[in-house]
Amino acid sequence: MGEAQERVAALLAEHDPTTTDRLEFLRARFDAGLAWVHFPVGLGGLSAPRAMQQEVDEALTAAGAPDNNPRRIGIGLGMAAPTILAYGTGEQHRLLRPLWTGEEVWCQLFSEPGAGSDLAALATRARRDGDDWVVTGQKVWTSSAHNARWAILVARTDPDVPKHAGLTYFVCDMTAPGVEVRPLRQITGEAEFNEVFLTDVRIPDSARLGEIGDGWRVAQTTLMNERVAIGSRSSAREAGMVGVVAETWRAHPDRRTAAAHDQLLGLWVEAEALRLAGVRLRQQLAAGAPGPEGSAMKLGFARLSQALSGFEVEFLAEDGLRYDDWTLRRPELVDFTGRGPGYRYLRAKGNSIEGGTSEVLRNIIAERVLGLPAEPRVDKDVPWKDLPR
């Protein structure tokens, strides 16, 4: 019996998932080092190869063990946790256990009006006041802010230096005085996202991640993990949007044409190529060598999702244009494939914005993968306070 199997067997012997409270089981799993095995011992891991995780997950699933609802807490798992691990102090590492069990939901306070794609241009200010920082500004497109207990936040702490150099990274208590969350209604009628207003919010210096002025470098860790998390989802053939559209095709033989067949076949092949690229990305992650493929995967996912949803609406003609309900909803989970073709078409429009715009991702691929010259930057050596806004 391998190490993973031995540890899973020991956990199950002490905590029978059929009789143990769900939260109690998840806490025990974290303490046993079986949450994310590549994390250090004491932080939910075993300092083991990441490849062991799949073996652990499959064994626990087979035993009927509960999961931690990873889609609901995806921002915490995929973005906050690796950043806290990389830059957090011992005290900050205490945040990892309730993050992983789902007891505390996290959100990401990065995007701003006027600085969505250009994160380094953000204007939310953090001013030092004794042992605290006083933060004032506005964030936008914030998923899960209405459910979040904690947020990862980037703010400007020095306006007198070039924009990339004057940022600092914090953990923000979403229940602190001065934090206001407002729903942001989307084209679908839903309000998955939020605006977050920060008015003189006090954050202790002990909640800072990384050095003062090093927020850009810390944020890159978060963003790289975000794109990997988005781009490396499901590996099953015909999972996600391509599966939904393929099923629509099979259900309506009367609507088929030769041109539509060729178009769908091209999209299906593209989806399969993307799926296999995701397999390679996960293998690289397991080997501890993530590359820029996460950005390429996210870009490909957005483009393909929009193409497939557009195909479905055209294929169904007038039936594809019907919409079910415009009532304002506040879903906890992003639903790319649910409800109906009209909803899927509208929701897919956000894919090229959320998690890094397609324009930004193309720049990353051009510069880091293809080695093309970087775009000319006229603001590189200019203090942020002197930049036109």
XYZ file of C-alpha atoms in Angstrom:
389
model
C 0.000 0.000 0.000
C 1.400 3.396 -0.991
C 1.761 6.349 1.345
C -1.342 8.066 -0.005
C -3.445 4.942 0.425
C -2.146 4.424 3.962
C -3.014 7.963 4.980
C -6.444 7.807 3.404
C -7.120 4.494 5.140
C -6.081 5.970 8.493
C -8.339 8.996 7.998
C -11.308 6.830 7.063
C -10.698 4.511 10.024
C -10.886 7.411 12.457
C -13.589 9.394 10.649
C -16.173 7.250 8.918
C -17.649 9.609 6.266
C -21.049 7.918 6.548
C -21.386 8.877 10.207
C -19.069 11.883 10.640
C -20.335 15.440 10.351
C -19.304 16.909 6.991
C -17.369 19.853 8.404
C -15.702 17.691 11.027
C -14.552 15.316 8.283
C -13.142 18.149 6.159
C -11.236 19.557 9.141
C -9.831 16.108 9.876
C -8.802 15.693 6.256
C -6.970 19.017 6.336
C -5.212 18.098 9.575
C -4.189 14.754 8.073
C -2.385 16.563 5.250
C -4.783 15.299 2.603
C -6.279 18.642 1.578
C -3.573 19.662 -0.910
C -0.753 17.184 -0.530
C 1.917 19.420 -2.084
C 1.484 22.025 0.669
C 3.806 21.814 3.687
C 3.062 19.577 6.656
C 0.807 21.455 9.084
C -0.790 23.520 6.324
C -3.062 20.825 4.941
C -0.333 18.993 3.071
C 2.434 16.452 3.227
C 5.133 18.219 1.206
C 4.458 15.423 -1.261
C 4.439 15.511 -5.073
C 1.321 17.182 -6.414
C 0.657 14.093 -8.525
C -0.386 12.247 -5.352
C -3.464 14.480 -5.038
C -5.436 12.666 -7.721
C -4.881 9.348 -5.993
C -6.073 10.816 -2.685
C -9.131 12.455 -4.218
C -10.190 9.305 -6.047
C -9.807 7.139 -2.939
C -11.834 9.505 -0.773
C -14.536 9.898 -3.396
C -14.815 6.132 -3.695
C -15.285 5.955 0.075
C -18.153 8.446 -0.052
C -16.232 11.270 1.622
C -17.676 14.786 1.247
C -15.823 17.381 -0.816
C -15.324 21.013 0.101
C -17.545 22.325 -2.700
C -14.562 23.589 -4.706
C -16.606 25.585 -7.216
C -18.161 27.664 -4.426
C -14.770 28.514 -2.904
C -12.732 28.567 -6.100
C -11.235 32.017 -5.525
C -9.929 30.980 -2.137
C -8.566 27.661 -3.348
C -7.142 28.746 -6.680
C -5.933 32.278 -5.953
C -5.786 33.248 -2.278
C -4.320 30.007 -0.934
C -1.229 29.776 -3.209
C -0.532 33.459 -2.608
C -0.805 33.108 1.168
C 1.443 30.059 0.999
C 4.050 31.924 -1.050
C 4.095 35.209 0.853
C 2.188 34.732 4.119
C 3.541 34.706 7.637
C 2.954 31.920 10.121
C -0.002 33.801 11.579
C -1.475 34.333 8.099
C -1.131 30.626 7.362
C -3.882 30.074 9.946
C -6.294 31.374 7.314
C -5.721 28.295 5.154
C -7.731 25.758 7.165
C -11.129 27.562 7.146
C -10.409 28.581 3.542
C -9.992 24.976 2.447
C -12.944 23.603 4.427
C -15.177 26.319 2.959
C -16.027 27.803 6.340
C -14.741 31.148 5.046
C -15.325 32.334 1.485
C -12.795 34.598 -0.245
C -13.064 37.202 -2.980
C -10.519 39.164 -5.026
C -10.378 42.982 -4.838
C -8.266 43.698 -7.923
C -10.300 45.191 -10.809
C -11.285 48.838 -10.688
C -13.212 51.280 -12.853
C -10.579 52.654 -15.231
C -8.025 49.984 -14.352
C -9.638 46.670 -15.201
C -7.187 45.270 -17.717
C -4.292 47.409 -16.551
C -4.108 46.304 -12.942
C -0.993 48.377 -12.297
C -3.017 51.544 -12.974
C -5.339 50.999 -10.002
C -6.199 54.020 -7.880
C -7.414 52.559 -4.573
C -5.142 54.156 -1.978
C -3.728 52.694 1.227
C -2.262 55.255 3.621
C -0.112 54.219 6.591
C -1.482 55.247 10.004
C 0.511 53.759 12.861
C 0.197 49.994 12.824
C -2.688 50.183 10.341
C -3.280 51.049 6.719
C -6.323 53.165 5.844
C -7.780 52.091 2.499
C -10.135 54.118 0.301
C -11.278 53.313 -3.236
C -13.630 51.324 -5.399
C -13.370 47.828 -6.854
C -15.583 46.261 -9.490
C -16.510 42.885 -11.027
C -15.902 41.211 -7.692
C -17.198 37.644 -7.664
C -18.426 36.249 -4.327
C -18.003 39.575 -2.486
C -21.560 39.231 -1.138
C -20.615 35.935 0.499
C -16.989 36.604 1.336
C -15.428 36.753 4.775
C -11.994 37.713 3.435
C -10.547 39.340 0.327
C -7.167 39.611 -1.307
C -6.596 43.268 -2.086
C -4.057 45.296 -4.057
C -3.832 49.014 -3.248
C -1.558 51.905 -4.097
C 0.739 52.837 -1.237
C 3.137 55.145 -3.079
C 1.847 57.432 -5.871
C 5.281 59.023 -6.368
C 6.863 56.024 -8.118
C 5.989 54.330 -11.465
C 2.714 52.499 -11.347
C 4.062 48.949 -10.997
C 6.334 49.905 -8.099
C 3.875 51.640 -5.778
C 1.495 48.774 -4.995
C 1.104 46.685 -1.851
C -0.902 43.518 -1.288
C -3.206 42.951 1.707
C -5.733 40.578 3.185
C -8.924 42.571 3.762
C -11.601 41.707 6.331
C -14.878 42.039 4.418
C -16.781 42.625 7.670
C -14.630 45.638 8.622
C -16.306 49.062 8.940
C -16.183 50.952 5.652
C -16.587 47.920 3.369
C -19.770 48.193 1.286
C -20.834 45.567 -1.270
C -23.381 46.426 -3.961
C -24.770 43.999 -6.582
C -23.771 44.592 -10.179
C -26.496 43.432 -12.536
C -25.304 41.765 -15.711
C -26.681 41.343 -19.220
C -28.194 38.023 -18.088
C -30.236 39.752 -15.383
C -28.184 38.070 -12.682
C -25.856 39.735 -10.214
C -22.964 37.319 -9.815
C -20.564 40.213 -9.447
C -20.378 43.218 -7.188
C -19.032 46.680 -6.776
C -17.093 47.056 -3.534
C -16.628 50.480 -1.987
C -13.838 50.920 0.557
C -14.137 54.012 2.735
C -11.394 54.520 5.319
C -11.147 50.767 5.888
C -8.480 50.002 8.474
C -6.249 47.033 7.712
C -3.522 46.105 10.190
C 0.002 45.932 8.809
C 0.052 42.318 10.007
C -2.453 41.597 7.194
C 0.030 42.646 4.522
C 1.273 39.928 2.129
C 4.799 40.588 0.904
C 6.844 43.722 1.252
C 5.575 47.283 0.998
C 5.689 48.272 -2.672
C 6.008 44.667 -3.840
C 2.307 44.193 -4.542
C 2.767 43.808 -8.280
C 5.018 40.770 -7.867
C 2.665 39.215 -5.300
C -0.319 39.861 -7.585
C 1.419 38.015 -10.423
C 1.417 34.890 -8.270
C -2.330 35.260 -7.791
C -3.052 35.951 -11.454
C -0.944 33.085 -12.730
C -2.786 30.698 -10.437
C -6.143 32.227 -11.423
C -5.555 31.572 -15.113
C -4.308 28.087 -14.440
C -7.442 27.428 -12.352
C -9.745 28.741 -15.092
C -7.904 27.180 -17.997
C -7.326 23.725 -16.573
C -10.854 22.779 -15.630
C -12.693 19.641 -16.668
C -10.804 17.013 -18.675
C -13.725 14.825 -19.697
C -14.499 14.605 -23.411
C -17.557 16.732 -24.327
C -17.638 18.318 -20.880
C -18.859 21.885 -20.584
C -20.259 23.960 -23.414
C -19.205 21.647 -26.245
C -21.176 18.825 -24.659
C -24.287 20.974 -24.312
C -24.093 22.097 -27.934
C -23.377 18.584 -29.202
C -26.475 17.368 -27.380
C -28.528 20.152 -28.979
C -27.249 19.011 -32.378
C -28.231 15.403 -31.735
C -31.690 16.423 -30.510
C -32.575 18.391 -33.644
C -31.776 16.401 -36.803
C -34.359 18.462 -38.697
C -32.243 21.609 -38.335
C -28.961 20.164 -39.554
C -27.202 21.445 -42.646
C -23.885 20.548 -44.214
C -22.477 23.969 -43.375
C -23.578 23.673 -39.731
C -22.066 20.193 -39.565
C -18.682 21.493 -40.732
C -18.840 24.402 -38.312
C -19.690 22.224 -35.317
C -17.055 19.665 -36.254
C -14.411 22.382 -36.288
C -15.499 23.594 -32.857
C -15.561 20.045 -31.493
C -12.002 19.427 -32.667
C -10.936 22.714 -31.137
C -12.556 21.721 -27.833
C -10.748 18.396 -27.888
C -7.401 20.106 -28.577
C -8.075 22.451 -25.663
C -8.960 19.532 -23.417
C -5.718 17.744 -24.241
C -3.740 20.932 -23.673
C -5.384 21.041 -20.231
C -4.150 17.522 -19.557
C -0.626 18.653 -20.364
C -1.027 21.700 -18.142
C -2.083 19.530 -15.215
C 0.894 17.262 -15.800
C 3.174 20.288 -15.689
C 1.534 21.405 -12.460
C 2.006 17.956 -10.984
C 5.670 18.194 -11.915
C 5.879 21.605 -10.231
C 6.623 23.427 -13.478
C 3.600 25.561 -14.468
C 4.227 27.621 -17.578
C 2.374 30.279 -19.517
C 0.013 27.595 -20.815
C -2.515 28.734 -18.207
C -2.914 32.033 -20.038
C -3.283 30.242 -23.365
C -5.857 27.867 -21.903
C -7.910 30.701 -20.471
C -7.789 32.581 -23.785
C -8.812 29.468 -25.697
C -11.625 28.698 -23.262
C -13.133 32.189 -23.661
C -12.955 32.170 -27.445
C -14.376 28.669 -27.788
C -17.172 29.251 -25.262
C -18.392 32.275 -27.186
C -18.150 30.499 -30.532
C -20.104 27.483 -29.262
C -22.858 29.532 -27.628
C -23.151 31.609 -30.801
C -23.411 28.465 -32.905
C -26.160 27.090 -30.660
C -28.288 30.233 -30.928
C -27.960 30.302 -34.725
C -28.672 26.576 -34.985
C -31.886 26.884 -32.987
C -32.925 30.073 -34.842
C -35.945 31.717 -33.157
C -35.993 29.087 -30.404
C -32.479 30.060 -29.442
C -33.453 33.639 -28.813
C -36.044 32.907 -26.127
C -35.079 33.847 -22.588
C -36.524 32.311 -19.456
C -36.376 34.859 -16.668
C -34.882 38.303 -16.145
C -35.464 38.284 -12.382
C -32.464 39.534 -10.432
C -30.637 36.574 -8.933
C -27.569 36.340 -6.729
C -26.074 32.936 -7.599
C -23.239 31.563 -5.526
C -21.824 29.655 -8.478
C -21.024 30.748 -12.007
C -23.155 28.711 -14.388
C -21.706 28.770 -17.900
C -23.889 25.963 -19.276
C -27.189 26.250 -17.426
C -30.734 27.448 -18.115
C -30.951 27.761 -21.892
C -29.221 28.787 -25.121
C -30.147 32.465 -24.742
C -28.660 32.555 -21.256
C -25.532 30.688 -22.345
C -24.996 33.078 -25.235
C -25.257 36.159 -23.018
C -23.211 34.697 -20.146
C -20.387 33.691 -22.483
C -19.790 37.339 -23.346
C -18.154 37.754 -19.967
C -15.627 34.974 -20.604
C -13.267 37.290 -22.461
C -13.291 39.790 -19.571
C -13.259 37.757 -16.362
C -10.007 36.251 -15.149
C -7.875 38.472 -17.385
C -9.075 39.998 -20.630
C -8.276 38.308 -23.888
C -6.211 41.339 -24.915
C -3.977 41.031 -21.849
C -3.593 37.299 -22.338
C -2.571 37.760 -25.972
C 0.150 40.134 -24.816
C 1.412 37.557 -22.321
C 1.518 34.841 -24.966
C 3.163 37.139 -27.518
C 5.914 38.224 -25.150
C 6.518 35.141 -22.987
C 5.767 32.309 -25.400
C 6.503 33.704 -28.856
C 9.243 36.074 -27.720
C 7.845 39.012 -29.660
C 8.888 42.561 -28.719
C 6.902 44.094 -25.883
C 4.399 46.831 -26.621
C 5.881 50.337 -26.357
C 5.223 51.724 -22.872
C 5.270 55.469 -22.419
C 4.400 55.232 -18.715
C 7.246 52.945 -17.618
C 9.339 55.507 -15.770
C 6.649 58.075 -14.964
C 5.372 58.491 -11.388
C 1.788 57.231 -11.121
C 0.528 60.587 -9.829
C 1.692 62.238 -13.064
C -0.071 59.821 -15.425
C -3.185 61.109 -17.226
C -6.395 59.551 -15.928
